[in-house]
Structure formats: C-alpha cells, structure tokens
mmCIF file of C-alpha atoms (C1' of nucleotides) in Angstrom:
data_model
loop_
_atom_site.group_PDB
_atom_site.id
_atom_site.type_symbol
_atom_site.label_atom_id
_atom_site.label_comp_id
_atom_site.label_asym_id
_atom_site.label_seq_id
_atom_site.Cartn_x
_atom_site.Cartn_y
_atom_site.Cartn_z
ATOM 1 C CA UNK A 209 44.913 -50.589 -11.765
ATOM 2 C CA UNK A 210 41.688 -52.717 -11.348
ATOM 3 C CA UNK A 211 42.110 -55.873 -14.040
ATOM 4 C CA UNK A 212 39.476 -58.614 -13.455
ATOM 5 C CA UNK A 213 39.766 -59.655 -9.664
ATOM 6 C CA UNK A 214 39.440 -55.836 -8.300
ATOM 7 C CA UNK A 215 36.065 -55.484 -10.500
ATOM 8 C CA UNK A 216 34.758 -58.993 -9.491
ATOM 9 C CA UNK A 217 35.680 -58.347 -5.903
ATOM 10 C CA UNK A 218 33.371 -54.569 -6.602
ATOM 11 C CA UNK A 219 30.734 -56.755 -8.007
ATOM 12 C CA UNK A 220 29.733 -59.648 -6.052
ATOM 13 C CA UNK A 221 29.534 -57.471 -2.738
ATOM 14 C CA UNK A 222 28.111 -54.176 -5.015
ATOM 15 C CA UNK A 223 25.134 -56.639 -6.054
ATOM 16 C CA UNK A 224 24.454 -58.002 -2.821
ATOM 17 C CA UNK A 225 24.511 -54.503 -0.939
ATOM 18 C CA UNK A 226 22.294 -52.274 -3.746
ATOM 19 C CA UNK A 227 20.105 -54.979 -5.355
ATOM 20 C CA UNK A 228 16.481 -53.709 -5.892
ATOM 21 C CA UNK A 229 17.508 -50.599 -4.069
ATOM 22 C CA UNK A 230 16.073 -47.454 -5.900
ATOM 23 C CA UNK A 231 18.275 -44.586 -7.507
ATOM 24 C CA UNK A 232 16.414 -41.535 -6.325
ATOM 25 C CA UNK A 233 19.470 -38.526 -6.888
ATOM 26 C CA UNK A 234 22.339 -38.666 -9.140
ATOM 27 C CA UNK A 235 25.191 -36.037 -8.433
ATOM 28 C CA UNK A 236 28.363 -34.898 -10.697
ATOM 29 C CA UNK A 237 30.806 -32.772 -9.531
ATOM 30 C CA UNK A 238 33.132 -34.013 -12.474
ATOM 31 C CA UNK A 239 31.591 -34.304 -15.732
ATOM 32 C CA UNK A 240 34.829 -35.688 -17.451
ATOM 33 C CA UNK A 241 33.834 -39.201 -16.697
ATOM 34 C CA UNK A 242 30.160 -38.917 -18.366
ATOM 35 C CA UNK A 243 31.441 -40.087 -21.943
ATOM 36 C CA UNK A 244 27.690 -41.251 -23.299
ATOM 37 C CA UNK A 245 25.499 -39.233 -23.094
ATOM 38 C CA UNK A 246 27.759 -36.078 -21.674
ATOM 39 C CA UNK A 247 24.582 -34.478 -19.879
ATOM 40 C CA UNK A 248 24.314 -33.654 -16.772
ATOM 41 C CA UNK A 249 20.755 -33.767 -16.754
ATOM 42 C CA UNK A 250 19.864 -36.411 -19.168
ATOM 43 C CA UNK A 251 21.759 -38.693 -16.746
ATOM 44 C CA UNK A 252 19.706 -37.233 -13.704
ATOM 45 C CA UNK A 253 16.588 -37.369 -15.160
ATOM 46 C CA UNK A 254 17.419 -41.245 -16.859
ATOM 47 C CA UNK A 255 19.136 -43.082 -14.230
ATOM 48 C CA UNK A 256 16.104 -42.702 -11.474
ATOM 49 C CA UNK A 257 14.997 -46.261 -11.662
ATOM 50 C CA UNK A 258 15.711 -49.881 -9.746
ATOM 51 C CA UNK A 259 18.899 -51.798 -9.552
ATOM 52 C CA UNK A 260 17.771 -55.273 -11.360
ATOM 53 C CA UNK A 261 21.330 -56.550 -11.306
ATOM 54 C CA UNK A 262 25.282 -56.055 -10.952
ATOM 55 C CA UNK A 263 27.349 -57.846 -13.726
ATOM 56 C CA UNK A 264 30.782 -57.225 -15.183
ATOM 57 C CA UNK A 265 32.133 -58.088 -18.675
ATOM 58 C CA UNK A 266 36.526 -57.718 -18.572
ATOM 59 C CA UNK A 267 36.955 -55.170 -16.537
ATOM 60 C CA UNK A 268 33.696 -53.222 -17.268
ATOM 61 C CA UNK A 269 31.124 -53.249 -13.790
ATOM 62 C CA UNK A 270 27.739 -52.703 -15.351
ATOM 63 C CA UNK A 271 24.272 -51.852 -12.844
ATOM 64 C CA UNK A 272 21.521 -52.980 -15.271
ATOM 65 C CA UNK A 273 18.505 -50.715 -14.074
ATOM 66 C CA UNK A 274 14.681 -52.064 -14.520
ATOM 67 C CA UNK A 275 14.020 -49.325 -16.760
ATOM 68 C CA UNK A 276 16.189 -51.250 -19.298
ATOM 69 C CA UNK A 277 19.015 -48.926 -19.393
ATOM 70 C CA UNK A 278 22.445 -49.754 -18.177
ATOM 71 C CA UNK A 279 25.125 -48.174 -16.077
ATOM 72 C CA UNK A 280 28.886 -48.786 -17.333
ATOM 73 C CA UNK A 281 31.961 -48.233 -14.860
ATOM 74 C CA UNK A 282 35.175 -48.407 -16.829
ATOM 75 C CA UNK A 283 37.456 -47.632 -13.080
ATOM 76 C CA UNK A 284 40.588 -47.633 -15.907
ATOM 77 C CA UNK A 285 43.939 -46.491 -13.112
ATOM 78 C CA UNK A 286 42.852 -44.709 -10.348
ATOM 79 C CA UNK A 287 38.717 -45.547 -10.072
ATOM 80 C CA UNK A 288 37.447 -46.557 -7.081
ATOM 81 C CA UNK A 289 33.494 -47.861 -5.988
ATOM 82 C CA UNK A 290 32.948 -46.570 -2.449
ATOM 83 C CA UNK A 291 29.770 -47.735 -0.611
ATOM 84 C CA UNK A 292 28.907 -44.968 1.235
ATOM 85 C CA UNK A 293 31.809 -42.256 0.946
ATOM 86 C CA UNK A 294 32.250 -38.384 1.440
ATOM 87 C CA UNK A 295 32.032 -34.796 0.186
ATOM 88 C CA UNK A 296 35.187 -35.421 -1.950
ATOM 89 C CA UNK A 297 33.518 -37.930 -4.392
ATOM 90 C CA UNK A 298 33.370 -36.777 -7.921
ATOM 91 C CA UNK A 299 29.949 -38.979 -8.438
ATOM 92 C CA UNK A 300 27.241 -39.826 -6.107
ATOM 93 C CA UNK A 301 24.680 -41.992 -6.439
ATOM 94 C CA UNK A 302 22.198 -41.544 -4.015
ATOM 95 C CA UNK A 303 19.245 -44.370 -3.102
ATOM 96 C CA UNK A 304 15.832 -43.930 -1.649
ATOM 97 C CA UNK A 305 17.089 -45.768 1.307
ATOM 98 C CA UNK A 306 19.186 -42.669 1.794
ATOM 99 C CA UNK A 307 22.377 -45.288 1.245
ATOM 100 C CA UNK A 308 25.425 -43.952 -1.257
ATOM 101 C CA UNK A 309 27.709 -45.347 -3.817
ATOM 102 C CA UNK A 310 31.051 -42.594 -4.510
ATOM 103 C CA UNK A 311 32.963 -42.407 -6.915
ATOM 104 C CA UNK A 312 36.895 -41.314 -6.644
ATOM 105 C CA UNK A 313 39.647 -40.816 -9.363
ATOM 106 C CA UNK A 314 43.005 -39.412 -9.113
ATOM 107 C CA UNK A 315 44.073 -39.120 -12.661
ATOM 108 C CA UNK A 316 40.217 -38.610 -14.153
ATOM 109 C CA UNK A 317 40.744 -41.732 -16.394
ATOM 110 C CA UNK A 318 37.730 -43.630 -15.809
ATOM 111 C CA UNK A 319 34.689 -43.932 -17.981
ATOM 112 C CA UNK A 320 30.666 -43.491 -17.012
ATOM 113 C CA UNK A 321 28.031 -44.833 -19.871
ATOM 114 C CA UNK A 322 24.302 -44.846 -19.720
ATOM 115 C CA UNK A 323 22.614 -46.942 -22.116
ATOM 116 C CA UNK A 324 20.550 -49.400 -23.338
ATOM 117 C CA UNK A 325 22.610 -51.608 -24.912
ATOM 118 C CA UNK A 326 26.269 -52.240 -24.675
ATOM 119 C CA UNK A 327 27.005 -52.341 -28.309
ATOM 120 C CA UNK A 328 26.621 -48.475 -27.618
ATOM 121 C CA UNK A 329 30.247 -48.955 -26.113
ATOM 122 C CA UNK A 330 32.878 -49.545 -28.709
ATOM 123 C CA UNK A 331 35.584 -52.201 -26.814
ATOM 124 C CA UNK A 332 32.581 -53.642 -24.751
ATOM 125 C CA UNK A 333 30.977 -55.082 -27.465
ATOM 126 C CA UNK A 334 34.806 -56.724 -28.728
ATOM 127 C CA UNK A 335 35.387 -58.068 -25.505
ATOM 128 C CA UNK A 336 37.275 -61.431 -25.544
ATOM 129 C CA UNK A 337 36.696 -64.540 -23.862
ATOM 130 C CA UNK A 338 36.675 -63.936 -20.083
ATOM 131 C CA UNK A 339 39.516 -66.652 -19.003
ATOM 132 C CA UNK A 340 37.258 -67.142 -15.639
ATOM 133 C CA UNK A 341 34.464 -68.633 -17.006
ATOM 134 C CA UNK A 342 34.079 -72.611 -17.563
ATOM 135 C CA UNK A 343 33.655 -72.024 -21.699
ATOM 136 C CA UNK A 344 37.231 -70.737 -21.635
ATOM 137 C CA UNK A 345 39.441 -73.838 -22.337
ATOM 138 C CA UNK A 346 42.394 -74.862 -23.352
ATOM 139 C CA UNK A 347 41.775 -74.964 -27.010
ATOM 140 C CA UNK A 348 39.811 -71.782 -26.884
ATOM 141 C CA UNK A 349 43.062 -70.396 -25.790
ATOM 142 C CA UNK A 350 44.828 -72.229 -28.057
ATOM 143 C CA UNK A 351 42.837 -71.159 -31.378
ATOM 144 C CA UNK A 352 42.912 -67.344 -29.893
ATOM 145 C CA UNK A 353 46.374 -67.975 -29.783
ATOM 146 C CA UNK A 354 47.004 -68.851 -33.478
ATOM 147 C CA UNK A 355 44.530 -66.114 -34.816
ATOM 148 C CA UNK A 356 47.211 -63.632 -33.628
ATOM 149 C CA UNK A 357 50.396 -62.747 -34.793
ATOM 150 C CA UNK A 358 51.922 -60.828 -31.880
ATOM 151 C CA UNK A 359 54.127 -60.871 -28.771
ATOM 152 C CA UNK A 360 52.496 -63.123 -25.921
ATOM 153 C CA UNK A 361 52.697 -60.055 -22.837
ATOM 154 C CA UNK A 362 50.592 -58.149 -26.023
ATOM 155 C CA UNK A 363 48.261 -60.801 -26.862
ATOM 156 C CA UNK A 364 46.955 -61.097 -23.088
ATOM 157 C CA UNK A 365 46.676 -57.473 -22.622
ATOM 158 C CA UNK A 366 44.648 -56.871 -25.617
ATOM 159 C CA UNK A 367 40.394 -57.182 -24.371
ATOM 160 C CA UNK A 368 39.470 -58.277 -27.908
ATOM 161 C CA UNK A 369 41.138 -61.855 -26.925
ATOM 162 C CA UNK A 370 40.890 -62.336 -23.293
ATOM 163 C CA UNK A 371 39.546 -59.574 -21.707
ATOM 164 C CA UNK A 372 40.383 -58.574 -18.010
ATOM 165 C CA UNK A 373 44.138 -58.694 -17.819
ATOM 166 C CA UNK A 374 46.193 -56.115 -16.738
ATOM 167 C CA UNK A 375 50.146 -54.642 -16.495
ATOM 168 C CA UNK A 376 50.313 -56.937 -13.031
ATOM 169 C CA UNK A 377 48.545 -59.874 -14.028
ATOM 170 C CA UNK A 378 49.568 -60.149 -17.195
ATOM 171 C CA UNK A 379 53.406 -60.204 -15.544
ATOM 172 C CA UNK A 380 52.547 -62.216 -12.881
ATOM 173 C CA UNK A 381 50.648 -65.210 -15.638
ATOM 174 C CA UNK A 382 53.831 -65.155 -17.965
ATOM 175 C CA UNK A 383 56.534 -65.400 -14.935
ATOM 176 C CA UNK A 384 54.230 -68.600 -13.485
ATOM 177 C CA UNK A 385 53.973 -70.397 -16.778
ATOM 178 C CA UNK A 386 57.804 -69.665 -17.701
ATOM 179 C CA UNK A 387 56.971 -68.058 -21.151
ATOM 180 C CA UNK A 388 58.889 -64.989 -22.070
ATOM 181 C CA UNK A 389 56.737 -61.765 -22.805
ATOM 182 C CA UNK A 390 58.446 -61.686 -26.326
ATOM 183 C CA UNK A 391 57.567 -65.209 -27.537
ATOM 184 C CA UNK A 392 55.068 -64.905 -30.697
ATOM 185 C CA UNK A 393 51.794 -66.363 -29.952
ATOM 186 C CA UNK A 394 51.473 -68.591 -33.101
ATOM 187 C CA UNK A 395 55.202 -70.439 -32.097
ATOM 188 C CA UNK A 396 53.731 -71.602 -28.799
ATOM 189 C CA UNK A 397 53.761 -75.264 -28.271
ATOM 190 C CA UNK A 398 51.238 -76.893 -27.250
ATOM 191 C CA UNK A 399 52.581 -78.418 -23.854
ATOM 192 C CA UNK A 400 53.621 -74.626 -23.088
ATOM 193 C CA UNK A 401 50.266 -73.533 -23.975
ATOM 194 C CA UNK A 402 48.224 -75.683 -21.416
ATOM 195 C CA UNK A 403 51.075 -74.505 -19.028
ATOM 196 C CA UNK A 404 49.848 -71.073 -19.813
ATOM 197 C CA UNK A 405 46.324 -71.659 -19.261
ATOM 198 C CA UNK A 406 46.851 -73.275 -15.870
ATOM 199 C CA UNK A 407 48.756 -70.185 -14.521
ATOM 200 C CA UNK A 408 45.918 -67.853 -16.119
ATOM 201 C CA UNK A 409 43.223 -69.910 -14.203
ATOM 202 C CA UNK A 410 45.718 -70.173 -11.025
ATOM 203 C CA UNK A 411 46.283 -66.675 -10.751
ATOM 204 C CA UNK A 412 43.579 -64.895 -11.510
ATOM 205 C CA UNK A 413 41.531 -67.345 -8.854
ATOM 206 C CA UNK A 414 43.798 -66.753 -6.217
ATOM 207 C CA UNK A 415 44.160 -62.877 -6.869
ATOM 208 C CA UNK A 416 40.054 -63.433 -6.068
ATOM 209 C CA UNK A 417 40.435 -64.810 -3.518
ATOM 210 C CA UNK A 418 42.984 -62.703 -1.957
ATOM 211 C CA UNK A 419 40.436 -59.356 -3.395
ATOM 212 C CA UNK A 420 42.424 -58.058 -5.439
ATOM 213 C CA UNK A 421 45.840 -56.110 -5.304
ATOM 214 C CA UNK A 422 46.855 -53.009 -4.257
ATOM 215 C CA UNK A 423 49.587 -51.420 -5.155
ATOM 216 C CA UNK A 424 48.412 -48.173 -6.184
ATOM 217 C CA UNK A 425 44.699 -46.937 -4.966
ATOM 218 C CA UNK A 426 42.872 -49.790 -5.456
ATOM 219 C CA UNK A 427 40.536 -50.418 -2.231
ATOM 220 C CA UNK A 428 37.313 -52.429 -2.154
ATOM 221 C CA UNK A 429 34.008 -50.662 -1.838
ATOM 222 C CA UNK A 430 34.668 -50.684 2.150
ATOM 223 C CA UNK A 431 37.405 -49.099 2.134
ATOM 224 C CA UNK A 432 39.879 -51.643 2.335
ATOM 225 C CA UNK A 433 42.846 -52.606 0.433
ATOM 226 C CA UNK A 434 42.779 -56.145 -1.241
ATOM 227 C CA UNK A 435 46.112 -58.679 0.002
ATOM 228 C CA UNK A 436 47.047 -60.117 -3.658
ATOM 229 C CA UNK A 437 50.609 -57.533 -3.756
ATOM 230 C CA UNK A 438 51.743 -59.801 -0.776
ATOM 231 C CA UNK A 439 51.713 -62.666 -3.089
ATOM 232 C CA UNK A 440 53.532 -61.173 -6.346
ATOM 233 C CA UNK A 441 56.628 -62.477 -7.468
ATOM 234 C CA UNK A 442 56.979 -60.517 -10.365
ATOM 235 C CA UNK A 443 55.752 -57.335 -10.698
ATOM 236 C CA UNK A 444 57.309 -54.463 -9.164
ATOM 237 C CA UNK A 445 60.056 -57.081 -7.975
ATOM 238 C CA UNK A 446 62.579 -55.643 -10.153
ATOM 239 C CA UNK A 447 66.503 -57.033 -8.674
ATOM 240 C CA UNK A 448 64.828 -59.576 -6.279
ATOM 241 C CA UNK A 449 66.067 -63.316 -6.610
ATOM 242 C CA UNK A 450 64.237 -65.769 -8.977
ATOM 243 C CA UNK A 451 62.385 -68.319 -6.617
ATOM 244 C CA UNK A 452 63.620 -71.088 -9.612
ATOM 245 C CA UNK A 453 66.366 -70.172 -11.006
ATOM 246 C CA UNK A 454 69.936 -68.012 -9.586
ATOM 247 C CA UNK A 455 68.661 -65.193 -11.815
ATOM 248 C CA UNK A 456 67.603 -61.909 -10.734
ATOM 249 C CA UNK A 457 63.800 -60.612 -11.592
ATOM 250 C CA UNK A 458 64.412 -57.781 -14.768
ATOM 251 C CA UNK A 459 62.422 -54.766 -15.686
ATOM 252 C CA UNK A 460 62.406 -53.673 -19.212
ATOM 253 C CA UNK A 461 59.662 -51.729 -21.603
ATOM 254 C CA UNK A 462 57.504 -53.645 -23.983
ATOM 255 C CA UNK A 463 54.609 -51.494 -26.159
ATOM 256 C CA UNK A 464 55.602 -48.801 -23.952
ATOM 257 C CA UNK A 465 55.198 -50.242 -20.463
ATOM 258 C CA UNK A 466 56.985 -52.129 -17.830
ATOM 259 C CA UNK A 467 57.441 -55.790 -17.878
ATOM 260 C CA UNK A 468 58.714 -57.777 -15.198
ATOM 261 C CA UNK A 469 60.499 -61.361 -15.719
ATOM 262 C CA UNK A 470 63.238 -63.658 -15.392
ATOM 263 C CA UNK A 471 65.412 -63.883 -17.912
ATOM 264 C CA UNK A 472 66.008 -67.330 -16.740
ATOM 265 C CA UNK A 473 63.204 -69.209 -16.662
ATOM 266 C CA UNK A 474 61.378 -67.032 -19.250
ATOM 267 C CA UNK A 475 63.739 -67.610 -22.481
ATOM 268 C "C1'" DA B 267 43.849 -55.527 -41.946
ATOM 269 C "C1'" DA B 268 46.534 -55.912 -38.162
ATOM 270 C "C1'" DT B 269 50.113 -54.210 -35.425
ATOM 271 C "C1'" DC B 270 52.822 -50.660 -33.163
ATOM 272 C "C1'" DG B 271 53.802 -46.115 -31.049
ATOM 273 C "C1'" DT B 272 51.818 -41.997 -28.952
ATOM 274 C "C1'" DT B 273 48.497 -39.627 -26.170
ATOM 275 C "C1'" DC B 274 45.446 -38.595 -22.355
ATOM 276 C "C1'" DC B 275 45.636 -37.461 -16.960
ATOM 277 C "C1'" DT B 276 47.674 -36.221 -12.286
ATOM 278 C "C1'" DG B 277 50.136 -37.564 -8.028
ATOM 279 C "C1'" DA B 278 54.435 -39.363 -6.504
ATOM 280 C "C1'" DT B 279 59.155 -39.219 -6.682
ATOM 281 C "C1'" DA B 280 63.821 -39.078 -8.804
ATOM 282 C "C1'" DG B 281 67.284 -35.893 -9.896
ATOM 283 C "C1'" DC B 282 69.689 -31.555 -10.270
ATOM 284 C "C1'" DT C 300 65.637 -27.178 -0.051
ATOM 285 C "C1'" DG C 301 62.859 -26.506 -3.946
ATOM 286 C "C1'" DC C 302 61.887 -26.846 -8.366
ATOM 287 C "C1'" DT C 303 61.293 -29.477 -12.769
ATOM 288 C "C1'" DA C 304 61.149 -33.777 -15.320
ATOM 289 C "C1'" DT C 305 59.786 -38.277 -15.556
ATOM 290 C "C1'" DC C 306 56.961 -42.181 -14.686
ATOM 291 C "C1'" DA C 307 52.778 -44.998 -13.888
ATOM 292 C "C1'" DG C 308 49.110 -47.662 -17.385
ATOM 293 C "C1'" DG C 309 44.067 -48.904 -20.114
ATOM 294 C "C1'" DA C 310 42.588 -48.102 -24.226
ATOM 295 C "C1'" DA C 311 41.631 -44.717 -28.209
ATOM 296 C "C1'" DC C 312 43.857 -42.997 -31.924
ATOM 297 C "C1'" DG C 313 46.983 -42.310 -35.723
ATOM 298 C "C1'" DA C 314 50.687 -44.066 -38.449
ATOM 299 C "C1'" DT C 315 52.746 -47.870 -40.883
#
DNA sequence: AATCGTTCCTGATAGC
DNA sequence: TGCTATCAGGAACGAT
C-alpha cells in the first residue's frame, strides 16, 4: 500500500534518474490501468516527448512532459515503479537512452492518466493539505479538523483533508498521539490536537527516512524493500504488548477496514 | 450536503 | 491433501 513516504521515496530518485531523458516507445500489455484517455495509441503517439519534471501531489507521482501534458501514477495496493525491469511488466516506458521504467500490479488497481491538466482527474484536483509541507500547521489542522464531523481514523484517511495517509500510517499516527480512531474530530482538544500534529510530522518523516514500508509488495524503483515495518508498533501488531501501558495492541473494523490500537492509551 | 457501506481486483492463507 | 471462502485496502459509487 504506497501512502505518502513510498511515492516520495519513487519520486525524488525517479526525478533524478529520468530528468530530461526522452520518451521514445510506450508499451501496454494491460490496458486496465489507462483510465484517461483508454487508447492505446493516443497514449503512444502523445506521450513521445521530454521529462521536464517528477512531482507528486498525496499519493499521486506525476512526470510533467515538455510537451505540456502530464503523466499520473495512482500505484493504489499493489503498484510498483521499477527502473529498468523485465518481460513481465504490464507498462513500459521506454527512453531514447534505451533506459526503462516498468510497471507491475498484482491486483490491477492502479490508475494511468495522460493529460494536460490535473483538474482532468477528479480526487487530484480535491486533494487536501499535504501534512509534509511547511504551510501545514497546527491550526491548519486544527480548522480541517472542525470543518468535519467524523471519526478521527476517517478524517485522516479521507485525501480531500490531508492527503497521503494510508491504513498503516493512519494506525501508526493515532497509536503515537494516544487518540482513539473513534474520537469525533470536532471534540478534539486543543492540547490533543498539537499532540496529533507532532506524531503526523514524526511519523511520516521518519517512515521517509526509513523509504517507506513494506509489508505487502511495496519495493523502491531498485528493487528493494523500504525498512519502515521494522519500526511499527501498531499495525499488523495485533496481541503484542503496549510499549505504555499493560494492555495488549487490538484489531477491530472501522468503515470496513482494520484498525490497530490500544485500548489503553487510546480511550 | 455530508457521511457511511459496498464494490472493484487477485494472491495469500485460513478452515473444513 | 485439496478445495473453497475469506481477507487485504484506496477510492469511486450508491444509499441514507
């Protein structure tokens, strides 16, 4: 499941490795993940142009081409950004340098877009504030916060306020800042929300810096798995001991997926 | 209007 | 052992 650190971790060496390189063939062997436009061929004969830059908005990775068109990568479960790759990718982009980028998906989730501007992609132009960036504050978070009249594990999972958290961050966030999943966003106080933003900055910087987590195929475009699982406390810790309190970690379902927590520390 | 539950997809695994 | 059923989750969609 790549949230915001996986994509970053794609980006920053993705730019460095294919900036100002040329697209000179563009091959499908899947043509579920072409959403806009569905062609084949309009993609081909489109996407032959330079790489200008690599940015990511939540956890969309977006090549902006010099022709002024844009490639969107939505990797949603199972995506994965190989540099270089094999004859088992379901998309290849091929450069004039003779270099590849593959693409890979188990469960054919993931989302392909070329276009010219990103209000051509419904969530993308919703996105929320990304909670990495120095504009996100406390009192951003704290005026997102009373806009919204829902459970706390729903508010940060929902792109239109924050955008790049995940099932395992999102877990991982609420079980560092003590706040139960269930606790409506508009009766959290305001000590408890600057307690909230810390752990959102704190994890999601060291989940960076550790590239990322793998716990089901994520891998960096090398190859390699990030180290960030060796670090959660939470998720997919279901029966271990609290590190706080003598309570053990719980799993339960909330909006239909698992949640992780103490029921101790996170009342 | 905003929130909540269901659906898509397939590989892994629990259970009979 | 071998089969089937269930689960995983991001976000669109439909229902309330």
């Amino acid at each position: 499941m790549p949230e915001l650190p996986e994509v970053e971790t794609i980006r920053r060496e993705l730019r460095s490795l294919i900036l100002n390189k040329k697209i000179k063939d563009f091959q499908v062997k899947d043509s579920i993940f072409l959403k806009k436009p569905k062609s084949k061929a309009v993609w081909r004969k489109n996407i032959t142009s330079k790489v200008k830059d690599v940015t990511r908005q939540g956890k969309f990775l977006i090549i902006q081409l010099s022709n002024g068109l844009k490639v969107v990568i939505h990797l949603r479960m199972t995506g994965q950004i190989i540099y270089g790759g094999d004859d088992g990718a379901k998309i290849k982009i091929v450069f004039s340098d003779s270099s590849t980028l593959s693409y890979y998906d188990k469960r054919r989730f993931g989302e392909w877009y070329l276009v010219k501007n990103e209000k051509e992609i419904p969530l993308l132009c919703l996105l929320g504030a990304d909670p990495t960036e120095e504009s996100f504050t406390i009192d951003v978070l704290s005026n997102l916060l009373q806009k919204r009249n829902t459970k706390a594990y729903d508010f940060l999972l929902d792109q239109r306020s924050i955008s790049g958290i995940g099932n395992i961050y999102v877990n991982e966030i609420l079980y560092n800042a003590k706040l139960s999943p269930f606790r409506k966003t508009r009766e959290i106080k305001a000590d408890e929300i600057e307690q909230l933003y810390y752990s959102i900055r704190e994890i999601l910087n060291k989940a960076l810096k550790a590239r990322g987590s793998s716990v089901d195929t994520y891998l960096d475009i090398w190859g390699n798995p990030g180290k960030y699982a060796y670090q959660h406390v939470v998720y997919g810790k279901e029966g271990e001991f609290c590190a706080y309190c003598p309570n053990k970690i719980m799993r339960g379902k909330l909006s239909s997926r698992s949640i992780y927590f103490c029921p101790g520390c996170q009342q």
